[in-house]
Amino acid sequence: MAILAYKLIVHVGLPALVIILLGGADSSAPDGRISRPRWWLVFVAMSMVLFGLLAAVGPALSQIGALKLTLPVAVLSVLGAWFWVSVEAGLAEEFLFRAALQSRIAAWLKSPVVAILLVSVIFALAHWPGLYFRGTPETHGSSADPVQVAAYTIAALSPLSILFGVIWQRTHGLLLVVLLHGAVDALPFTAEFISIWG
């Protein structure tokens, strides 16, 4: 809970305060309301793709399977993990990187494409310290070489960030990118979520 509070203060509260102090948000932004059919289409389709990719390439399903949960408990655990990481990682990171940085950089440079690419590299490198300092030999991308870890974070996370950046630029739907970010982290986090909240 302390980590959640810290992330929300640093990644949401402080950037929101800075935005407000500098004149507020752009009122001409596209509408990101969930009442629009396109919102639901993007949400459902991208969630299925992201869950499918992570189920296929990561160890999460075998980790969840090793816990010998019943199907309803496993599904509820994945949904609980999805909700948790949507708030902890999704809201904290997507507000900071999309609503605050990408929007401001796009306005300053008058180029949404450059803003998406620049913020995607920054987003990836922001994950470098966690992987470098907390990674173990079993962690994908972990290495004693900091340059190698930086290259891995850029190669692995920038494409996802570009995806979120494009979705943000097209919809300005914060809830949409928050939930899709949560979809990326939900399966890998489910076993840990169960051990924490059991």
Short mmCIF file of C-alpha atoms in Angstrom, two decimals:
data_model
loop_
_atom_site.label_atom_id
_atom_site.label_comp_id
_atom_site.label_asym_id
_atom_site.label_seq_id
_atom_site.Cartn_x
_atom_site.Cartn_y
_atom_site.Cartn_z
CA MET A 1 0.00 0.00 0.00
CA ALA A 2 2.92 2.33 0.71
CA ILE A 3 4.37 1.66 -2.74
CA LEU A 4 0.98 2.33 -4.31
CA ALA A 5 0.62 5.60 -2.41
CA TYR A 6 4.17 6.63 -3.38
CA LYS A 7 3.59 5.86 -7.08
CA LEU A 8 0.29 7.70 -7.19
CA ILE A 9 1.76 10.77 -5.49
CA VAL A 10 4.94 10.87 -7.61
CA HIS A 11 3.53 9.74 -10.97
CA VAL A 12 0.02 11.20 -10.84
CA GLY A 13 -0.31 13.82 -8.13
CA LEU A 14 2.85 15.83 -8.77
CA PRO A 15 2.57 15.81 -12.60
CA ALA A 16 -1.12 16.78 -12.33
CA LEU A 17 -0.17 19.64 -10.04
CA VAL A 18 2.50 20.84 -12.48
CA ILE A 19 0.03 20.64 -15.39
CA ILE A 20 -2.55 22.62 -13.43
CA LEU A 21 0.03 25.23 -12.39
CA LEU A 22 1.18 25.60 -16.01
CA GLY A 23 -2.30 26.23 -17.36
CA GLY A 24 -4.23 22.98 -17.30
CA ALA A 25 -5.10 20.38 -19.92
CA ASP A 26 -5.85 20.79 -23.61
CA SER A 27 -9.65 21.06 -23.95
CA SER A 28 -9.52 20.12 -27.64
CA ALA A 29 -8.36 16.59 -26.86
CA PRO A 30 -10.27 13.65 -28.40
CA ASP A 31 -12.99 12.07 -26.30
CA GLY A 32 -11.86 8.98 -24.37
CA ARG A 33 -15.25 8.06 -22.87
CA ILE A 34 -16.08 4.39 -22.45
CA SER A 35 -19.58 4.96 -23.85
CA ARG A 36 -18.15 5.03 -27.36
CA PRO A 37 -18.25 1.68 -29.24
CA ARG A 38 -14.71 2.19 -30.57
CA TRP A 39 -13.41 2.36 -26.97
CA TRP A 40 -14.86 -1.07 -26.24
CA LEU A 41 -13.63 -2.52 -29.53
CA VAL A 42 -10.07 -1.37 -28.85
CA PHE A 43 -10.25 -2.45 -25.20
CA VAL A 44 -11.53 -5.98 -25.88
CA ALA A 45 -9.41 -6.65 -28.97
CA MET A 46 -6.15 -5.32 -27.52
CA SER A 47 -6.72 -6.99 -24.14
CA MET A 48 -7.20 -10.34 -25.86
CA VAL A 49 -4.08 -9.83 -27.98
CA LEU A 50 -1.95 -8.75 -25.01
CA PHE A 51 -3.14 -11.57 -22.75
CA GLY A 52 -2.64 -14.06 -25.58
CA LEU A 53 0.90 -12.89 -26.32
CA LEU A 54 1.92 -12.96 -22.67
CA ALA A 55 0.34 -16.38 -22.16
CA ALA A 56 2.27 -17.70 -25.16
CA VAL A 57 5.71 -16.22 -24.48
CA GLY A 58 5.96 -15.97 -20.70
CA PRO A 59 6.06 -18.39 -17.80
CA ALA A 60 2.98 -16.92 -16.08
CA LEU A 61 0.52 -19.68 -16.99
CA SER A 62 2.82 -22.40 -15.66
CA GLN A 63 3.42 -20.36 -12.49
CA ILE A 64 -0.33 -19.95 -11.97
CA GLY A 65 -0.90 -23.63 -12.81
CA ALA A 66 1.67 -24.69 -10.22
CA LEU A 67 -0.52 -23.10 -7.54
CA LYS A 68 -3.22 -25.78 -8.20
CA LEU A 69 -6.09 -23.30 -8.11
CA THR A 70 -9.62 -24.09 -9.19
CA LEU A 71 -10.63 -22.41 -12.44
CA PRO A 72 -12.92 -19.83 -10.76
CA VAL A 73 -10.21 -18.92 -8.23
CA ALA A 74 -7.60 -18.66 -11.00
CA VAL A 75 -9.85 -16.39 -13.08
CA LEU A 76 -10.66 -14.19 -10.07
CA SER A 77 -6.96 -14.03 -9.22
CA VAL A 78 -6.06 -12.88 -12.73
CA LEU A 79 -8.84 -10.27 -12.62
CA GLY A 80 -7.67 -9.11 -9.18
CA ALA A 81 -4.08 -8.86 -10.39
CA TRP A 82 -5.28 -6.98 -13.50
CA PHE A 83 -7.15 -4.47 -11.34
CA TRP A 84 -4.21 -4.03 -8.96
CA VAL A 85 -1.54 -3.51 -11.62
CA SER A 86 -3.88 -1.28 -13.61
CA VAL A 87 -3.91 1.08 -10.64
CA GLU A 88 -0.35 0.61 -9.39
CA ALA A 89 1.54 0.47 -12.68
CA GLY A 90 -1.04 1.43 -15.30
CA LEU A 91 -2.44 4.61 -13.76
CA ALA A 92 0.88 5.74 -12.33
CA GLU A 93 2.89 5.20 -15.52
CA GLU A 94 0.30 6.04 -18.15
CA PHE A 95 -0.70 9.31 -16.52
CA LEU A 96 2.94 10.34 -16.26
CA PHE A 97 4.10 9.14 -19.67
CA ARG A 98 0.98 9.69 -21.81
CA ALA A 99 -1.20 12.38 -20.22
CA ALA A 100 1.67 14.48 -18.89
CA LEU A 101 4.82 13.90 -20.97
CA GLN A 102 3.55 12.76 -24.37
CA SER A 103 0.81 15.37 -24.50
CA ARG A 104 3.17 18.20 -23.50
CA ILE A 105 6.02 17.09 -25.79
CA ALA A 106 3.61 16.73 -28.74
CA ALA A 107 2.35 20.27 -28.10
CA TRP A 108 5.84 21.73 -27.69
CA LEU A 109 7.34 20.01 -30.73
CA LYS A 110 4.11 20.11 -32.74
CA SER A 111 4.72 16.47 -33.69
CA PRO A 112 2.74 13.63 -32.11
CA VAL A 113 4.98 11.06 -33.85
CA VAL A 114 8.20 12.47 -32.38
CA ALA A 115 6.51 12.70 -28.96
CA ILE A 116 5.41 9.05 -29.11
CA LEU A 117 8.90 7.87 -30.10
CA LEU A 118 10.73 10.05 -27.57
CA VAL A 119 8.42 9.13 -24.70
CA SER A 120 8.68 5.44 -25.64
CA VAL A 121 12.45 5.51 -25.19
CA ILE A 122 12.07 7.43 -21.90
CA PHE A 123 9.39 4.95 -20.76
CA ALA A 124 11.67 2.01 -21.52
CA LEU A 125 14.69 3.54 -19.81
CA ALA A 126 12.58 4.38 -16.74
CA HIS A 127 12.30 0.61 -16.25
CA TRP A 128 16.07 0.15 -16.45
CA PRO A 129 16.87 0.65 -12.72
CA GLY A 130 14.34 -1.94 -11.59
CA LEU A 131 15.65 -4.55 -14.00
CA TYR A 132 19.31 -3.74 -13.39
CA PHE A 133 19.22 -3.55 -9.60
CA ARG A 134 16.49 -6.11 -8.82
CA GLY A 135 16.89 -8.53 -11.71
CA THR A 136 18.08 -12.06 -11.07
CA PRO A 137 19.75 -14.50 -13.47
CA GLU A 138 16.28 -15.97 -14.15
CA THR A 139 14.87 -12.54 -15.14
CA HIS A 140 14.64 -11.85 -18.87
CA GLY A 141 17.03 -9.03 -19.76
CA SER A 142 18.95 -9.12 -16.50
CA SER A 143 22.70 -8.64 -16.81
CA ALA A 144 25.67 -7.23 -14.95
CA ASP A 145 26.27 -4.94 -17.95
CA PRO A 146 24.15 -1.77 -17.56
CA VAL A 147 24.32 -0.99 -21.29
CA GLN A 148 22.98 -4.43 -22.13
CA VAL A 149 20.09 -3.95 -19.69
CA ALA A 150 19.34 -0.52 -21.21
CA ALA A 151 19.31 -2.02 -24.70
CA TYR A 152 16.99 -4.80 -23.52
CA THR A 153 14.54 -2.39 -21.89
CA ILE A 154 14.41 -0.27 -25.05
CA ALA A 155 13.95 -3.31 -27.31
CA ALA A 156 11.36 -4.98 -25.07
CA LEU A 157 9.34 -2.04 -23.76
CA SER A 158 9.47 0.63 -26.46
CA PRO A 159 7.14 -1.28 -28.83
CA LEU A 160 4.50 -1.55 -26.09
CA SER A 161 4.98 2.11 -25.25
CA ILE A 162 4.57 3.03 -28.92
CA LEU A 163 1.31 1.05 -28.95
CA PHE A 164 0.05 2.85 -25.85
CA GLY A 165 1.28 6.17 -27.25
CA VAL A 166 -0.64 5.70 -30.51
CA ILE A 167 -3.79 4.67 -28.64
CA TRP A 168 -3.42 7.69 -26.35
CA GLN A 169 -2.86 10.04 -29.27
CA ARG A 170 -5.93 8.71 -31.11
CA THR A 171 -8.33 8.56 -28.14
CA HIS A 172 -6.90 10.46 -25.16
CA GLY A 173 -8.63 7.71 -23.19
CA LEU A 174 -6.62 7.46 -19.98
CA LEU A 175 -8.76 4.61 -18.65
CA LEU A 176 -8.17 2.70 -21.90
CA VAL A 177 -4.36 2.89 -21.77
CA VAL A 178 -4.39 2.23 -18.01
CA LEU A 179 -6.39 -0.99 -18.45
CA LEU A 180 -4.31 -2.10 -21.43
CA HIS A 181 -1.14 -1.48 -19.43
CA GLY A 182 -2.70 -3.61 -16.69
CA ALA A 183 -3.40 -6.33 -19.27
CA VAL A 184 0.32 -6.48 -20.05
CA ASP A 185 1.28 -6.86 -16.39
CA ALA A 186 -1.65 -8.96 -15.09
CA LEU A 187 -0.57 -12.50 -15.98
CA PRO A 188 3.08 -12.06 -14.93
CA PHE A 189 1.91 -10.54 -11.62
CA THR A 190 -0.86 -13.05 -10.78
CA ALA A 191 1.27 -15.57 -8.86
CA GLU A 192 2.82 -12.77 -6.78
CA PHE A 193 -0.63 -11.20 -6.29
CA ILE A 194 -1.90 -14.51 -4.89
CA SER A 195 1.10 -14.81 -2.55
CA ILE A 196 0.57 -11.24 -1.29
CA TRP A 197 -3.21 -11.23 -0.92
CA GLY A 198 -3.72 -15.04 -0.78
#
